[in-house]
Amino acid sequence: MTMQQTPADDRCPPSTCDSSALLLGLVNTAPLAGGRDRLTVPEDLSAWLAHAGLPGAGTSVTGADVAAARELRDAFTMIFRAHSGCEDGEAALPAAEEYLQRIAHRYPLVPRLDADGCHLVPAQDGILGGFGALFAAAADLAARGGWARLKMCKNPTCYTGFFDKTRNSSGLYCSTACSTRMAARAYRSRVKNA
Ligand SMILES: [Zn+2]
């Protein structure tokens, strides 16, 4: 780490970006703009686990695992929508938080301690360890101050999950294209209602 880095960079060292990439990869399996849901059948979940480098991929993945993955995805999505101030995210937030708190015991984490530091890793192997890695990633981001920077784009035709790299954590859109589109829409709405 060098002194030239900005505060935003400090919040996004490589392991934080691994954690954010994992969680964003999960929420971004949702169907966007009429696309296909990429967590529909066990083969989808197995492929996603393998792509993310998580344990649990293989023929033992069941339909119940897919349902569990989608419930986790929905809960994380609602929290990230709340982070970007989406009203539906804020309304659904208590249920999402309650859900994650209730099921977290299924995916216990243990500290892995060495001379460089200490971080939490899943206590289990297989798909339970794969799901546990999502909680470990959330804990890692929260410990580094990056948790609230995981957001869903506020453009309702986008809703892509993204890591907000703005200096003051004020980003609402995944890209310049989305912020420009939404600014144009707001302008048209003001002209129409004037
Ligand atoms: Zn977007």
mmCIF file of C-alpha atoms and ligand atoms in Angstrom:
data_model
loop_
_atom_site.group_PDB
_atom_site.id
_atom_site.type_symbol
_atom_site.label_atom_id
_atom_site.label_comp_id
_atom_site.label_asym_id
_atom_site.label_seq_id
_atom_site.Cartn_x
_atom_site.Cartn_y
_atom_site.Cartn_z
ATOM 1 C CA MET A 1 0.000 0.000 0.000
ATOM 2 C CA THR A 2 1.452 3.377 -0.975
ATOM 3 C CA MET A 3 0.871 6.846 0.424
ATOM 4 C CA GLN A 4 -0.482 8.028 -2.935
ATOM 5 C CA GLN A 5 -3.680 6.066 -2.610
ATOM 6 C CA THR A 6 -6.941 7.917 -2.037
ATOM 7 C CA PRO A 7 -9.226 7.038 0.887
ATOM 8 C CA ALA A 8 -11.526 5.245 -1.557
ATOM 9 C CA ASP A 9 -8.606 3.105 -2.689
ATOM 10 C CA ASP A 10 -7.833 2.255 0.909
ATOM 11 C CA ARG A 11 -11.304 0.800 1.239
ATOM 12 C CA CYS A 12 -10.763 -1.401 -1.759
ATOM 13 C CA PRO A 13 -7.567 -3.401 -1.336
ATOM 14 C CA PRO A 14 -7.459 -6.647 -3.290
ATOM 15 C CA SER A 15 -9.155 -8.839 -0.694
ATOM 16 C CA THR A 16 -11.999 -6.354 -0.315
ATOM 17 C CA CYS A 17 -12.429 -6.382 -4.061
ATOM 18 C CA ASP A 18 -12.505 -10.184 -4.011
ATOM 19 C CA SER A 19 -15.242 -9.958 -1.400
ATOM 20 C CA SER A 20 -17.214 -7.327 -3.272
ATOM 21 C CA ALA A 21 -16.768 -9.190 -6.563
ATOM 22 C CA LEU A 22 -18.185 -12.332 -4.965
ATOM 23 C CA LEU A 23 -21.302 -10.654 -3.568
ATOM 24 C CA LEU A 24 -21.881 -8.539 -6.666
ATOM 25 C CA GLY A 25 -21.443 -11.657 -8.772
ATOM 26 C CA LEU A 26 -24.267 -13.254 -6.803
ATOM 27 C CA VAL A 27 -26.756 -10.368 -7.013
ATOM 28 C CA ASN A 28 -25.922 -9.886 -10.688
ATOM 29 C CA THR A 29 -27.103 -13.399 -11.547
ATOM 30 C CA ALA A 30 -30.630 -11.952 -11.338
ATOM 31 C CA PRO A 31 -32.428 -11.372 -14.629
ATOM 32 C CA LEU A 32 -31.649 -7.869 -15.898
ATOM 33 C CA ALA A 33 -33.526 -6.062 -18.657
ATOM 34 C CA GLY A 34 -35.618 -9.103 -19.518
ATOM 35 C CA GLY A 35 -32.635 -11.468 -19.532
ATOM 36 C CA ARG A 36 -32.537 -14.959 -18.126
ATOM 37 C CA ASP A 37 -32.219 -15.682 -14.415
ATOM 38 C CA ARG A 38 -28.782 -17.275 -14.130
ATOM 39 C CA LEU A 39 -29.741 -19.179 -10.978
ATOM 40 C CA THR A 40 -32.584 -21.319 -12.277
ATOM 41 C CA VAL A 41 -31.425 -24.934 -12.203
ATOM 42 C CA PRO A 42 -28.754 -26.834 -10.211
ATOM 43 C CA GLU A 43 -26.364 -26.651 -13.172
ATOM 44 C CA ASP A 44 -26.559 -22.835 -12.986
ATOM 45 C CA LEU A 45 -25.611 -22.786 -9.311
ATOM 46 C CA SER A 46 -22.856 -25.325 -9.854
ATOM 47 C CA ALA A 47 -21.433 -23.211 -12.683
ATOM 48 C CA TRP A 48 -21.638 -20.049 -10.585
ATOM 49 C CA LEU A 49 -19.884 -21.694 -7.624
ATOM 50 C CA ALA A 50 -17.136 -22.987 -9.917
ATOM 51 C CA HIS A 51 -16.750 -19.595 -11.623
ATOM 52 C CA ALA A 52 -16.534 -17.862 -8.228
ATOM 53 C CA GLY A 53 -13.943 -20.399 -7.038
ATOM 54 C CA LEU A 54 -16.204 -21.557 -4.196
ATOM 55 C CA PRO A 55 -16.628 -25.089 -2.849
ATOM 56 C CA GLY A 56 -19.790 -27.028 -3.587
ATOM 57 C CA ALA A 57 -19.827 -27.148 -7.383
ATOM 58 C CA GLY A 58 -20.682 -30.536 -8.830
ATOM 59 C CA THR A 59 -23.450 -33.021 -9.318
ATOM 60 C CA SER A 60 -24.574 -32.928 -5.683
ATOM 61 C CA VAL A 61 -26.125 -29.453 -6.085
ATOM 62 C CA THR A 62 -29.902 -29.759 -5.686
ATOM 63 C CA GLY A 63 -32.979 -27.713 -6.484
ATOM 64 C CA ALA A 64 -33.215 -26.873 -2.765
ATOM 65 C CA ASP A 65 -29.689 -25.429 -2.946
ATOM 66 C CA VAL A 66 -30.775 -23.255 -5.876
ATOM 67 C CA ALA A 67 -33.769 -22.032 -3.854
ATOM 68 C CA ALA A 68 -31.466 -21.250 -0.902
ATOM 69 C CA ALA A 69 -29.055 -19.382 -3.190
ATOM 70 C CA ARG A 70 -31.897 -17.311 -4.632
ATOM 71 C CA GLU A 71 -33.199 -16.453 -1.142
ATOM 72 C CA LEU A 72 -29.698 -15.329 -0.160
ATOM 73 C CA ARG A 73 -29.437 -13.345 -3.388
ATOM 74 C CA ASP A 74 -32.778 -11.634 -2.746
ATOM 75 C CA ALA A 75 -31.766 -10.669 0.793
ATOM 76 C CA PHE A 76 -28.373 -9.268 -0.271
ATOM 77 C CA THR A 77 -30.065 -7.457 -3.158
ATOM 78 C CA MET A 78 -32.516 -5.737 -0.809
ATOM 79 C CA ILE A 79 -29.687 -4.612 1.466
ATOM 80 C CA PHE A 80 -27.720 -3.232 -1.503
ATOM 81 C CA ARG A 81 -30.861 -1.474 -2.781
ATOM 82 C CA ALA A 82 -31.266 0.122 0.635
ATOM 83 C CA HIS A 83 -27.606 1.233 0.417
ATOM 84 C CA SER A 84 -28.422 3.165 -2.755
ATOM 85 C CA GLY A 85 -31.616 4.627 -1.296
ATOM 86 C CA CYS A 86 -34.086 2.628 -3.383
ATOM 87 C CA GLU A 87 -37.440 2.876 -1.634
ATOM 88 C CA ASP A 88 -38.319 -0.781 -2.189
ATOM 89 C CA GLY A 89 -34.967 -1.731 -0.668
ATOM 90 C CA GLU A 90 -35.668 0.316 2.459
ATOM 91 C CA ALA A 91 -39.197 -1.116 2.773
ATOM 92 C CA ALA A 92 -37.989 -4.700 2.436
ATOM 93 C CA LEU A 93 -34.858 -4.163 4.523
ATOM 94 C CA PRO A 94 -36.161 -5.434 7.908
ATOM 95 C CA ALA A 95 -37.297 -8.735 6.361
ATOM 96 C CA ALA A 96 -33.990 -9.152 4.514
ATOM 97 C CA GLU A 97 -31.967 -8.432 7.646
ATOM 98 C CA GLU A 98 -34.122 -10.775 9.725
ATOM 99 C CA TYR A 99 -33.714 -13.509 7.130
ATOM 100 C CA LEU A 100 -29.921 -13.221 7.006
ATOM 101 C CA GLN A 101 -29.659 -13.131 10.793
ATOM 102 C CA ARG A 102 -31.928 -16.168 11.108
ATOM 103 C CA ILE A 103 -30.105 -18.386 8.621
ATOM 104 C CA ALA A 104 -26.526 -17.278 9.370
ATOM 105 C CA HIS A 105 -26.117 -20.092 11.913
ATOM 106 C CA ARG A 106 -26.318 -22.604 9.052
ATOM 107 C CA TYR A 107 -23.092 -21.191 7.659
ATOM 108 C CA PRO A 108 -20.689 -20.769 10.594
ATOM 109 C CA LEU A 109 -17.368 -18.975 10.144
ATOM 110 C CA VAL A 110 -14.113 -19.541 11.992
ATOM 111 C CA PRO A 111 -11.153 -17.194 12.393
ATOM 112 C CA ARG A 112 -8.079 -17.998 10.338
ATOM 113 C CA LEU A 113 -5.198 -16.364 12.105
ATOM 114 C CA ASP A 114 -1.635 -15.968 10.895
ATOM 115 C CA ALA A 115 1.214 -13.492 11.233
ATOM 116 C CA ASP A 116 -0.363 -11.174 8.656
ATOM 117 C CA GLY A 117 -3.724 -10.922 10.380
ATOM 118 C CA CYS A 118 -6.981 -12.681 10.956
ATOM 119 C CA HIS A 119 -9.969 -13.230 8.740
ATOM 120 C CA LEU A 120 -13.101 -15.332 8.849
ATOM 121 C CA VAL A 121 -13.491 -18.392 6.660
ATOM 122 C CA PRO A 122 -16.346 -20.916 6.320
ATOM 123 C CA ALA A 123 -16.226 -23.725 8.876
ATOM 124 C CA GLN A 124 -17.789 -26.191 6.445
ATOM 125 C CA ASP A 125 -16.898 -27.771 3.119
ATOM 126 C CA GLY A 126 -19.147 -28.304 0.126
ATOM 127 C CA ILE A 127 -22.035 -26.078 -0.754
ATOM 128 C CA LEU A 128 -22.547 -24.985 2.864
ATOM 129 C CA GLY A 129 -18.995 -23.652 2.718
ATOM 130 C CA GLY A 130 -19.835 -21.973 -0.589
ATOM 131 C CA PHE A 131 -22.750 -20.121 1.010
ATOM 132 C CA GLY A 132 -20.629 -19.458 4.093
ATOM 133 C CA ALA A 133 -18.111 -17.678 1.862
ATOM 134 C CA LEU A 134 -20.810 -15.082 1.116
ATOM 135 C CA PHE A 135 -21.111 -14.293 4.827
ATOM 136 C CA ALA A 136 -17.313 -14.237 5.156
ATOM 137 C CA ALA A 137 -17.170 -11.742 2.267
ATOM 138 C CA ALA A 138 -19.790 -9.550 3.963
ATOM 139 C CA ALA A 139 -17.837 -9.663 7.239
ATOM 140 C CA ASP A 140 -14.613 -8.775 5.394
ATOM 141 C CA LEU A 141 -16.220 -5.778 3.679
ATOM 142 C CA ALA A 142 -17.883 -4.591 6.884
ATOM 143 C CA ALA A 143 -14.558 -4.810 8.774
ATOM 144 C CA ARG A 144 -12.891 -2.696 6.067
ATOM 145 C CA GLY A 145 -15.640 -0.071 5.921
ATOM 146 C CA GLY A 146 -16.760 -1.108 2.459
ATOM 147 C CA TRP A 147 -20.085 -2.772 3.221
ATOM 148 C CA ALA A 148 -22.303 0.285 2.594
ATOM 149 C CA ARG A 149 -20.540 0.773 -0.751
ATOM 150 C CA LEU A 150 -22.179 -2.304 -2.208
ATOM 151 C CA LYS A 151 -25.234 -0.931 -3.998
ATOM 152 C CA MET A 152 -27.765 -1.661 -6.703
ATOM 153 C CA CYS A 153 -27.924 0.834 -9.574
ATOM 154 C CA LYS A 154 -30.884 3.150 -9.058
ATOM 155 C CA ASN A 155 -31.808 3.095 -12.742
ATOM 156 C CA PRO A 156 -34.927 0.855 -12.690
ATOM 157 C CA THR A 157 -34.116 -0.552 -16.130
ATOM 158 C CA CYS A 158 -30.655 -1.567 -14.886
ATOM 159 C CA TYR A 159 -30.563 -2.586 -11.208
ATOM 160 C CA THR A 160 -27.015 -3.898 -11.599
ATOM 161 C CA GLY A 161 -25.059 -4.394 -8.397
ATOM 162 C CA PHE A 162 -21.893 -2.293 -8.177
ATOM 163 C CA PHE A 163 -19.155 -1.174 -5.766
ATOM 164 C CA ASP A 164 -19.438 2.569 -5.140
ATOM 165 C CA LYS A 165 -15.914 3.964 -5.526
ATOM 166 C CA THR A 166 -16.907 7.614 -5.086
ATOM 167 C CA ARG A 167 -14.882 9.437 -2.475
ATOM 168 C CA ASN A 168 -17.902 10.276 -0.284
ATOM 169 C CA SER A 169 -19.870 7.079 -0.957
ATOM 170 C CA SER A 170 -22.600 9.020 -2.778
ATOM 171 C CA GLY A 171 -22.801 6.950 -5.973
ATOM 172 C CA LEU A 172 -26.272 5.817 -7.027
ATOM 173 C CA TYR A 173 -25.644 4.424 -10.506
ATOM 174 C CA CYS A 174 -23.461 1.626 -11.812
ATOM 175 C CA SER A 175 -22.099 3.684 -14.710
ATOM 176 C CA THR A 176 -21.959 7.108 -16.302
ATOM 177 C CA ALA A 177 -24.418 5.827 -18.904
ATOM 178 C CA CYS A 178 -27.019 5.094 -16.214
ATOM 179 C CA SER A 179 -26.547 8.416 -14.393
ATOM 180 C CA THR A 180 -26.805 10.308 -17.703
ATOM 181 C CA ARG A 181 -29.936 8.401 -18.667
ATOM 182 C CA MET A 182 -31.584 9.089 -15.306
ATOM 183 C CA ALA A 183 -30.619 12.779 -15.400
ATOM 184 C CA ALA A 184 -32.191 13.053 -18.863
ATOM 185 C CA ARG A 185 -35.326 11.320 -17.622
ATOM 186 C CA ALA A 186 -35.588 13.662 -14.626
ATOM 187 C CA TYR A 187 -35.142 16.651 -16.959
ATOM 188 C CA ARG A 188 -37.887 15.433 -19.320
ATOM 189 C CA SER A 189 -40.183 14.882 -16.335
ATOM 190 C CA ARG A 190 -39.548 18.431 -15.068
ATOM 191 C CA VAL A 191 -40.223 19.933 -18.530
ATOM 192 C CA LYS A 192 -43.425 17.897 -18.886
ATOM 193 C CA ASN A 193 -44.720 18.960 -15.477
ATOM 194 C CA ALA A 194 -43.687 22.620 -15.792
HETATM 195 ZN ZN ZN B 1 -26.912 0.923 -14.037
#
